[in-house]
Coordinates of C-alpha atoms and ligand atoms in Angstrom, one line a residue:
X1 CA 0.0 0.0 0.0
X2 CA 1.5 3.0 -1.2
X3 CA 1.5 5.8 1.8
X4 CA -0.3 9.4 1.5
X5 CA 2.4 11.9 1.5
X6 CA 1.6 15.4 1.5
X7 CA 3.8 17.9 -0.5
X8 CA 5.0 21.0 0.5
X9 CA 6.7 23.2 -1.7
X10 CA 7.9 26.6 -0.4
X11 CA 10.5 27.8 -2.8
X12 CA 14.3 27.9 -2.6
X13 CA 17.0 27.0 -5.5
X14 CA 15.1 23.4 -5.6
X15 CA 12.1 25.5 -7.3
X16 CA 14.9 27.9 -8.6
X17 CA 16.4 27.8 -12.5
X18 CA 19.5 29.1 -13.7
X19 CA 19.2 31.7 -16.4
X20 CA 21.3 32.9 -19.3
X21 CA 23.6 35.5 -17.7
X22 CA 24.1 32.7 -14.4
X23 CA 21.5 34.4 -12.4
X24 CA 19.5 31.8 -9.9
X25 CA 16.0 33.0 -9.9
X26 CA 12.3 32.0 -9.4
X27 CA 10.3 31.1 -12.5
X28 CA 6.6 31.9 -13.1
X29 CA 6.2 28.0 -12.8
X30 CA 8.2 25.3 -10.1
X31 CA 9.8 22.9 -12.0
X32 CA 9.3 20.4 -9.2
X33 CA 5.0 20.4 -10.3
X34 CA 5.8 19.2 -13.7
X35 CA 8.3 16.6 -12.5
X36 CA 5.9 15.0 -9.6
X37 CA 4.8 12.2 -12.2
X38 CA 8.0 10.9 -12.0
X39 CA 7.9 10.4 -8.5
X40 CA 3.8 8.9 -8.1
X41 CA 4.6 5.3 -8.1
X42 CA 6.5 6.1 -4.4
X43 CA 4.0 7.5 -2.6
X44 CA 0.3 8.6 -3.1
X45 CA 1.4 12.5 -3.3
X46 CA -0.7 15.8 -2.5
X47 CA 0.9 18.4 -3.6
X48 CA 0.6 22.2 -2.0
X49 CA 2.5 25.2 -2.6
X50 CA 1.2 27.7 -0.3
X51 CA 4.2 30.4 -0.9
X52 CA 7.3 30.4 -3.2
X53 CA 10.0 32.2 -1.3
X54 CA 13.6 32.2 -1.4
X55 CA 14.3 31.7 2.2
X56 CA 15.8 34.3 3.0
X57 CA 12.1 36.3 3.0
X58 CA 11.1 33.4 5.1
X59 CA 9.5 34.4 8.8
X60 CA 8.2 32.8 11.7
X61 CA 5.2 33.8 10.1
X62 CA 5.6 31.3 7.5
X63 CA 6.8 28.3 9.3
X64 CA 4.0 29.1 11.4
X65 CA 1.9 28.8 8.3
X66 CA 3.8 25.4 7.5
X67 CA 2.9 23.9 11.2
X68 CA -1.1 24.9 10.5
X69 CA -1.0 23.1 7.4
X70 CA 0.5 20.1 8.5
X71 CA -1.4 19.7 11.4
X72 CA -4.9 20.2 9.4
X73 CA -3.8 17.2 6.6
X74 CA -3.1 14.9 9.2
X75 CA -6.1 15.6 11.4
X76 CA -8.6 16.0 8.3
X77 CA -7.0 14.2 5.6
X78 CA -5.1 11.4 6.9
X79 CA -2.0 12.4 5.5
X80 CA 1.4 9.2 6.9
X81 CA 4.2 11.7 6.1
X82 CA 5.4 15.2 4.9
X83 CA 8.1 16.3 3.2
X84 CA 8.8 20.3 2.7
X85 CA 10.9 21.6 0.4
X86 CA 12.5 25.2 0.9
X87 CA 15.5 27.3 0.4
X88 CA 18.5 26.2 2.2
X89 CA 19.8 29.3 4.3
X90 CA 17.3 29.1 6.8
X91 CA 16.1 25.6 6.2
X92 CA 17.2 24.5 9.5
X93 CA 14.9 27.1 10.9
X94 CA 11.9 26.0 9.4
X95 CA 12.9 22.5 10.5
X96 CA 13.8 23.5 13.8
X97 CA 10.9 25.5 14.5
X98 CA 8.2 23.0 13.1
X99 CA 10.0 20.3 15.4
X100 CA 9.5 22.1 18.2
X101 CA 5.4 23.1 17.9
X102 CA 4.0 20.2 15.5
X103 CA 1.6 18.1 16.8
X104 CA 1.4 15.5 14.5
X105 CA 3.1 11.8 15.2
X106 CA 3.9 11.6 11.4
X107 CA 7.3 11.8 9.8
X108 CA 7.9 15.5 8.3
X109 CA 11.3 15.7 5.8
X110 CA 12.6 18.7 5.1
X111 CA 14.7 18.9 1.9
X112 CA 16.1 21.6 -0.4
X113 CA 18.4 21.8 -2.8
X114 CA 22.3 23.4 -3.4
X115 CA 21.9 23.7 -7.4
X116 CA 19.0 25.1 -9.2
X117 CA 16.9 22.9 -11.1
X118 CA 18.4 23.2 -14.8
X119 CA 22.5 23.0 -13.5
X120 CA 24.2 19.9 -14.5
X121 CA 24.3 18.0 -11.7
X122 CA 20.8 20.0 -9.8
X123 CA 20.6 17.8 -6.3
X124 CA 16.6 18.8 -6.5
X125 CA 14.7 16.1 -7.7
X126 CA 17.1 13.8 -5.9
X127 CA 16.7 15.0 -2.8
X128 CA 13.2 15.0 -2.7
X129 CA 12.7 11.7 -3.9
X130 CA 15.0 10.6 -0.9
X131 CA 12.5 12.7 1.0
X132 CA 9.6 10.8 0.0
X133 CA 11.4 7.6 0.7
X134 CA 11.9 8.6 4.2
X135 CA 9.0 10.1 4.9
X136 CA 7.3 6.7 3.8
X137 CA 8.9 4.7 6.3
X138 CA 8.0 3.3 9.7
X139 CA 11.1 3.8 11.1
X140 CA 11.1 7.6 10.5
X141 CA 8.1 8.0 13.0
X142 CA 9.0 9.8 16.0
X143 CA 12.2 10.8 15.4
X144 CA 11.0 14.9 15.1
X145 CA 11.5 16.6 12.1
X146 CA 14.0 15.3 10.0
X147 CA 16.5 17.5 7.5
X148 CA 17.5 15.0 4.0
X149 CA 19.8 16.0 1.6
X150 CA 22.4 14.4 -0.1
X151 CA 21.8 10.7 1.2
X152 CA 22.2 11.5 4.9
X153 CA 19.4 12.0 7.1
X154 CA 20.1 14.9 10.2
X155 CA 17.6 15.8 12.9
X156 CA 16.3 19.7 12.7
X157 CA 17.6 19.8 16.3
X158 CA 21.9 19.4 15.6
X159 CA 21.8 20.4 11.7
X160 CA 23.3 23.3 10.4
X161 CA 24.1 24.6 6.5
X162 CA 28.0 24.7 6.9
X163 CA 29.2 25.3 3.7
X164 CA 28.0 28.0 0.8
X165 CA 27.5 25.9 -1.8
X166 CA 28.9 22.2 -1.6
X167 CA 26.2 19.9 -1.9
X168 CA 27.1 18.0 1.4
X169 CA 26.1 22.0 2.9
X170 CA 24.3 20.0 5.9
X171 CA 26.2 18.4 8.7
X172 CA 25.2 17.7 12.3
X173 CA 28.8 19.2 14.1
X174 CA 29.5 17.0 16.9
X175 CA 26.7 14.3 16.2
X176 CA 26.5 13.2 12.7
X177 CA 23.2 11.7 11.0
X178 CA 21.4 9.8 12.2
X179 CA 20.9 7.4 9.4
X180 CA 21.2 7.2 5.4
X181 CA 19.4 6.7 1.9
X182 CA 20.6 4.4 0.0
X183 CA 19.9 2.5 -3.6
X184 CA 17.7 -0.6 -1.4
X185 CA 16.7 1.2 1.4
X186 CA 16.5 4.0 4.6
X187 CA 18.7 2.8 7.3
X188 CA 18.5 4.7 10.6
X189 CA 21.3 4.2 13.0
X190 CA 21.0 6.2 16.2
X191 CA 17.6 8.1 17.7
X192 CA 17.0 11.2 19.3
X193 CA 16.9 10.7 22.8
X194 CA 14.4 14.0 23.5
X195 CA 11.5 15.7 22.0
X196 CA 9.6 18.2 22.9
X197 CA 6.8 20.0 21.7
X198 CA 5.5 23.4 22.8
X199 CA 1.6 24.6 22.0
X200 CA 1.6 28.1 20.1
X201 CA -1.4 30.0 18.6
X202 CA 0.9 32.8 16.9
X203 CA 4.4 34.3 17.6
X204 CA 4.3 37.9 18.3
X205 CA 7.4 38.8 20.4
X206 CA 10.7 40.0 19.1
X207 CA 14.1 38.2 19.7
X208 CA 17.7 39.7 18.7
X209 CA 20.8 37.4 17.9
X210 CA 24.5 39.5 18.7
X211 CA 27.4 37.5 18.4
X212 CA 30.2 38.1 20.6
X213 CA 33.5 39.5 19.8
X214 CA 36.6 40.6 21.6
X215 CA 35.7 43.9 22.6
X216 CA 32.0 44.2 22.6
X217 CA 30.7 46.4 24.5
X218 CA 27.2 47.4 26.4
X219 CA 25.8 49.3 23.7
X220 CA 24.3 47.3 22.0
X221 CA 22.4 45.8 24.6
X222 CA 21.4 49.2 25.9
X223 CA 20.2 49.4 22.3
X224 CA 18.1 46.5 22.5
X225 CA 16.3 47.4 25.6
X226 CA 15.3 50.5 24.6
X227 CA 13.7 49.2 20.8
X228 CA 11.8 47.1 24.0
X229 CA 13.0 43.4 22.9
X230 CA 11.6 40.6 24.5
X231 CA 14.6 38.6 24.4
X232 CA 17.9 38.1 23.5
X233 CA 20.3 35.4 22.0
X234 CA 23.9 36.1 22.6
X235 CA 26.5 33.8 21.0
X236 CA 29.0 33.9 23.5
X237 CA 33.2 33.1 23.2
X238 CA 34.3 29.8 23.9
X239 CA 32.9 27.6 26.7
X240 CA 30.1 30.5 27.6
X241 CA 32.2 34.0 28.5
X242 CA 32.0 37.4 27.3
X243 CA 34.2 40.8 27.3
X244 CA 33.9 42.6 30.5
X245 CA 32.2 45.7 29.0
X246 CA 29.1 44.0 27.5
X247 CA 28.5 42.7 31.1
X248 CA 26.6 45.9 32.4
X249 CA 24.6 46.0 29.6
X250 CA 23.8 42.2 30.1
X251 CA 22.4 43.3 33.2
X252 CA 20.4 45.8 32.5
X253 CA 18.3 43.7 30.3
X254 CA 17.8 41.0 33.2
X255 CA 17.0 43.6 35.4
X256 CA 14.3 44.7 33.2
X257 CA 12.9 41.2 33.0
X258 CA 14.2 40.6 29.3
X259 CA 15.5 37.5 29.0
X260 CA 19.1 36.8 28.2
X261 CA 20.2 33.7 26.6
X262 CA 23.6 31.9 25.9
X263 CA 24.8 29.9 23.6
X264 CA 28.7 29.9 21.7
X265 CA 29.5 31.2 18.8
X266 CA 31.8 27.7 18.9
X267 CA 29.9 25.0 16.3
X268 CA 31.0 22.2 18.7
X269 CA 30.4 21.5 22.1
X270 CA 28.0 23.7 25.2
X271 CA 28.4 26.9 26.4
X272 CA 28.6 26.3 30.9
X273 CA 29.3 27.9 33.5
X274 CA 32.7 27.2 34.0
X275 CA 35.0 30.3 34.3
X276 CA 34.5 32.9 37.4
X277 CA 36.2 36.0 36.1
X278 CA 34.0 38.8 35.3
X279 CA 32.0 37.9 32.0
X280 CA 33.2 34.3 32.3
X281 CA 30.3 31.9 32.6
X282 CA 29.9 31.8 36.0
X283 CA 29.4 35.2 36.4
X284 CA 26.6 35.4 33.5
X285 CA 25.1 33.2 35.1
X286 CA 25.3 34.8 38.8
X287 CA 23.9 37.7 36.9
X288 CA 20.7 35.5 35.4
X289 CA 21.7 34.6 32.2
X290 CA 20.2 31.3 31.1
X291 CA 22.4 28.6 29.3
X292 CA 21.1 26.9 26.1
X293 CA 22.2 22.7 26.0
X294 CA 24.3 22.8 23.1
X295 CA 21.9 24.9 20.2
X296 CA 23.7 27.4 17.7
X297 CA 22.3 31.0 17.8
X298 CA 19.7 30.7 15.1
X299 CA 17.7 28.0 16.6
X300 CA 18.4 29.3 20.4
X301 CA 16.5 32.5 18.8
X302 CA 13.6 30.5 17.7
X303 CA 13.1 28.8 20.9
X304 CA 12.9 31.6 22.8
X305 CA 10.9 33.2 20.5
X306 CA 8.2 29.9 21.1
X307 CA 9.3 29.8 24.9
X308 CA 8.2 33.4 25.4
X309 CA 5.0 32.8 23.5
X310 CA 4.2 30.6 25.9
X311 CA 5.5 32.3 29.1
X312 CA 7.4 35.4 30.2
X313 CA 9.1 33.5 33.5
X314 CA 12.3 33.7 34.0
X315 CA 12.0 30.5 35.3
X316 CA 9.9 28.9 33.5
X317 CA 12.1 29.6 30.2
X318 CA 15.3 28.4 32.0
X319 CA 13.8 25.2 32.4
X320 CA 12.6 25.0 28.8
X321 CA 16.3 25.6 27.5
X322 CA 18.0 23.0 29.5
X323 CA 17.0 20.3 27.0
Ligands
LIG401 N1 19.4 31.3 -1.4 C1 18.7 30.1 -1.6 C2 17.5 30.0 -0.6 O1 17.7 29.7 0.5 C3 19.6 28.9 -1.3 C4 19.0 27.6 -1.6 O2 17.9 27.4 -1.6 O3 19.8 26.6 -1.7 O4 16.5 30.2 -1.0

């Protein structure tokens, strides 16, 4: 019995075709609609295209969008899988942010593509039809939202776009995949110990990203409080630490109840609390910063951006980024 997979297309250099002077751009048409016959005798396929976007226009507002759809197909249409295609600079914050508020115990595939369809060698159609594949099978069920492109199947939580334009782009730093596509079949290897999943209506708040640098300074945080954020991601040096002169204006933000949260600007490994000079980790933290387990800055963003939707404790959002 073939399974009822549900389409998504959203734009990106997948839906993308090289022109005559080497531009990448958008067409009037996807290419990916006219090619879906090739790919019917995999799956039963619905196909929707509710935006086509390069993903750098992409907003929360969108992968809000995406979640709403999603959760409709399955509840009214029975959809077994998803698989999303979309633009690869913020594909793992798509994935990232629909793994953390879909409620939906189906597999959802993320996929994209690092040449446009008419270049020799476009990863496109490829990908997705790996996509399809793994969003068909059992085994892909409650591992979250997963990110497949070029054979190798990542979780939305570790995977990151690391290189420009190599077609291996996505890695998981420090983890790996978590399994792999090949010619006979999907073979997972290791499962995601975690999920979580966090009820949101709507995301309305507004979250800055800095990253750190020797010699940063207060001012910008100063800056931040009065354009009244409600939140902040910092990616921090090292383990966790920051220059002592951004320290004051770390604290003024806590003090005004705007939430401060670290991660490093380091690809591998988690920012702690280990060094006790001032702006070292200990000290942030003295000072109320909270610590995020191991996310890079993008993601750490979107979380608090869903955290804060759902609470504006202190507290409460500490707890929700020790996972
Ligand atoms: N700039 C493109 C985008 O994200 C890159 C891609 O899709 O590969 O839309």
């Amino acid at each position: 019995m073939k399974k009822k997979i549900l389409v998504i297309h959203t734009g990106g250099t997948i839906s993308m075709m090289e022109d005559p002077t080497g531009s990448v751009i958008p067409g009037s048409e996807n290419p990916l609609i006219a090619q879906t016959s090739q790919l019917e005798s995999m799956a039963e396929l619905h196909v929707v295209e509710p935006f086509h976007l390069p993903s750098p226009h992409v907003t929360p507002k969108e992968m809000m969008e995406l979640k709403l759809i999603i959760e409709n197909e399955y509840s009214s249409n029975g959809v077994e899988g998803v698989v999303i295609t979309h633009g690869t600079d913020t594909l793992e914050e798509t994935a990232y942010f629909l793994d953390l508020t879909v409620k939906a115990p189906i597999p959802i595939v993320v996929t994209g593509a690092m040449r446009s369809s008419n270049e020799i060698g476009a990863d496109g159609l490829y990908n997705l039809m790996s996509s399809i594949r793994v969003a068909s099978c059992e085994e892909a069920i409650d591992k979250g939202v997963l990110v497949v492109l070029n054979d190798e199947i990542h979780t939305a939580k570790n995977v990151t776009k690391t290189h420009t334009s190599n077609v291996s782009t996505f890695q998981s730093p420090q983890y790996g995949p978590i399994g792999i596509v090949t010619k006979r079949g999907v073979v997972f290897h290791h499962s995601p110990t975690y999920k979580e999943c966090y009820d949101i209506n709507g995301i309305s708040n507004k979250v800055s990203l800095i990253k750190a640098y020797a010699g940063l300074d207060s001012s910008l945080f100063h800056a931040i409080k009065e354009l009244d954020y409600d939140g902040v991601v910092v990616e921090a040096l090292g383990q966790g630490n920051l220059p002592p002169a951004s320290v004051e204006g770390i604290k003024a933000l806590i003090e005004k109840n705007i939430p401060v949260v670290l991660v490093s600007r380091c690809f591998n490994g988690i920012a702690q609390d280990i060094y006790g000079y001032e702006g070292g980790g200990k000290d942030l933290r003295d000072h109320g910063v909270i610590f995020s387990n191991g996310l890079n800055g993008q993601k750490a963003r979107l979380k608090l951006l869903i955290a804060l939707s759902h609470t504006k404790e202190i507290d409460e959002i500490r707890k929700i980024f020790a996972h």
